[in-house]
Amino acid sequence: LESSKNIRETFSSSSEDEPLTEIARTDLTSWSHLVCQWVHMTRATVAQVYSTASIRAEDTAASIAKGLGVPVMCYQRLRSTHPGSLAGRSADDARMSNPEFMEQLHLYRKGLFNSYDFTVADSKEPKRSFEERIASCLDEILNVPAEELKIVVAHRAPITAVLMAVARSAYQYPRDFFGYVELTLGYASLLERTLDGEWRIHEVNVPVHELPDLTIGKRM
């Protein structure tokens, strides 16, 4: 859902303390109700809601968790790429201090640049290190027992990293390329694990009211 950083068009702060906007807070109750309705429709076992450790993600996860009657588990390792010297900076400021990176970022968002080739700003986390961090956290989440469905609330970058990992293992996506995936605020992506243990991408970037029915015990 929309946060103050989206309105200001800034990079995340180091503390990830950007709150949801008033509009997002107004929409949050009805939005999370739709998510909970979908979960109840699946009749799947949900023990907790997993969240990136940021104010905006935690507030979103808490609304879902309240509707399901479960706790929220927050993970620092599920946070977006550490922005380094760009933390909290506006796009205009970043263009002044890191013009090459901002040009590459623009091309990446148009689908024309491999983010593995980014000119990394001072102290900014490299993409491959970020992917390793997300993969480690996801493995921990998936190993939590007694759940048929995992609900993860995260920012665009971690979601993209997870989708890329499955695309590489299941769909021959290039291993040396990290491209752009359109992800709309408040939309959902759905992954499923088949009976033979393989992961597949079931949905990407769909409104929560369009999430499909699931076969219990097969999909996630």
Tab-separated table of N, CA, C and O in Angstrom, residues 4 11 14 23 30 35 37 55 82 97 100 106 110 130 139-141 146 154 177 181 188 193 198 205:
chain	number	residue	atom	x	y	z
A	4	SER	N	4.498	7.205	2.645
A	4	SER	CA	4.949	8.582	2.451
A	4	SER	C	6.114	8.658	1.481
A	4	SER	O	6.280	9.653	0.768
A	11	PHE	N	14.109	7.527	-1.766
A	11	PHE	CA	14.597	6.204	-1.418
A	11	PHE	C	14.250	5.942	0.050
A	11	PHE	O	14.083	6.875	0.843
A	14	SER	N	17.248	4.554	6.183
A	14	SER	CA	17.946	3.404	6.771
A	14	SER	C	17.094	2.720	7.832
A	14	SER	O	17.188	1.512	8.045
A	23	ILE	N	-4.492	8.050	3.044
A	23	ILE	CA	-5.346	7.349	2.084
A	23	ILE	C	-5.181	5.835	2.229
A	23	ILE	O	-6.155	5.080	2.238
A	30	SER	N	-10.532	-2.316	4.522
A	30	SER	CA	-11.265	-3.032	3.468
A	30	SER	C	-10.327	-3.920	2.659
A	30	SER	O	-10.697	-5.031	2.265
A	35	VAL	N	-8.260	-9.771	1.739
A	35	VAL	CA	-7.229	-10.798	1.883
A	35	VAL	C	-7.717	-11.902	2.819
A	35	VAL	O	-7.580	-13.101	2.522
A	37	GLN	N	-10.790	-12.711	3.573
A	37	GLN	CA	-11.867	-13.459	2.911
A	37	GLN	C	-11.292	-14.533	2.001
A	37	GLN	O	-11.781	-15.673	1.966
A	55	ILE	N	7.774	0.042	9.164
A	55	ILE	CA	6.500	0.505	9.719
A	55	ILE	C	5.353	0.222	8.768
A	55	ILE	O	4.298	-0.304	9.155
A	82	HIS	N	19.530	-2.309	1.028
A	82	HIS	CA	20.018	-1.191	1.835
A	82	HIS	C	20.491	-0.079	0.903
A	82	HIS	O	21.367	-0.299	0.059
A	97	SER	N	23.855	13.741	-7.062
A	97	SER	CA	24.998	13.081	-6.434
A	97	SER	C	25.405	11.789	-7.123
A	97	SER	O	26.577	11.393	-7.075
A	100	GLU	N	24.916	8.679	-12.731
A	100	GLU	CA	25.053	7.438	-13.504
A	100	GLU	C	24.110	6.359	-12.980
A	100	GLU	O	23.431	5.678	-13.748
A	106	HIS	N	16.605	4.371	-14.139
A	106	HIS	CA	15.538	4.723	-15.080
A	106	HIS	C	15.407	3.669	-16.177
A	106	HIS	O	14.295	3.221	-16.492
A	110	LYS	N	12.409	0.667	-17.087
A	110	LYS	CA	11.822	0.546	-18.416
A	110	LYS	C	12.095	-0.826	-19.027
A	110	LYS	O	11.725	-1.091	-20.171
A	130	PHE	N	21.974	-8.914	-1.668
A	130	PHE	CA	20.572	-8.744	-1.316
A	130	PHE	C	19.788	-10.027	-1.608
A	130	PHE	O	19.005	-10.491	-0.772
A	139	ASP	N	13.798	-19.151	3.154
A	139	ASP	CA	13.974	-20.540	3.573
A	139	ASP	C	13.517	-20.733	5.019
A	139	ASP	O	12.876	-21.735	5.355
A	140	GLU	N	13.854	-19.772	5.874
A	140	GLU	CA	13.437	-19.861	7.272
A	140	GLU	C	11.918	-19.824	7.389
A	140	GLU	O	11.318	-20.594	8.154
A	141	ILE	N	11.275	-18.946	6.622
A	141	ILE	CA	9.816	-18.849	6.653
A	141	ILE	C	9.170	-20.141	6.165
A	141	ILE	O	8.214	-20.654	6.754
A	146	ALA	N	3.538	-26.716	10.153
A	146	ALA	CA	2.095	-26.662	10.436
A	146	ALA	C	1.393	-25.501	9.757
A	146	ALA	O	0.500	-24.888	10.331
A	154	ALA	N	5.713	-7.700	1.979
A	154	ALA	CA	7.061	-7.206	1.717
A	154	ALA	C	7.025	-6.082	0.696
A	154	ALA	O	5.994	-5.807	0.079
A	177	PHE	N	20.976	-12.261	-15.191
A	177	PHE	CA	20.196	-11.064	-15.488
A	177	PHE	C	19.143	-10.870	-14.409
A	177	PHE	O	18.494	-11.824	-13.984
A	181	VAL	N	10.272	-6.148	-12.832
A	181	VAL	CA	8.956	-6.769	-12.781
A	181	VAL	C	7.980	-5.708	-12.265
A	181	VAL	O	8.196	-5.131	-11.198
A	188	ALA	N	-1.021	-8.438	-5.282
A	188	ALA	CA	-0.449	-9.662	-4.728
A	188	ALA	C	0.140	-10.538	-5.822
A	188	ALA	O	-0.272	-10.479	-6.983
A	193	ARG	N	3.643	-24.604	-4.713
A	193	ARG	CA	4.566	-25.733	-4.727
A	193	ARG	C	3.774	-26.970	-5.154
A	193	ARG	O	2.784	-27.335	-4.517
A	198	GLU	N	8.253	-28.898	-6.681
A	198	GLU	CA	8.758	-27.805	-7.513
A	198	GLU	C	7.899	-26.552	-7.331
A	198	GLU	O	6.693	-26.639	-7.123
A	205	ASN	N	1.246	-9.858	-9.564
A	205	ASN	CA	0.721	-8.495	-9.608
A	205	ASN	C	-0.769	-8.450	-9.950
A	205	ASN	O	-1.182	-7.838	-10.933
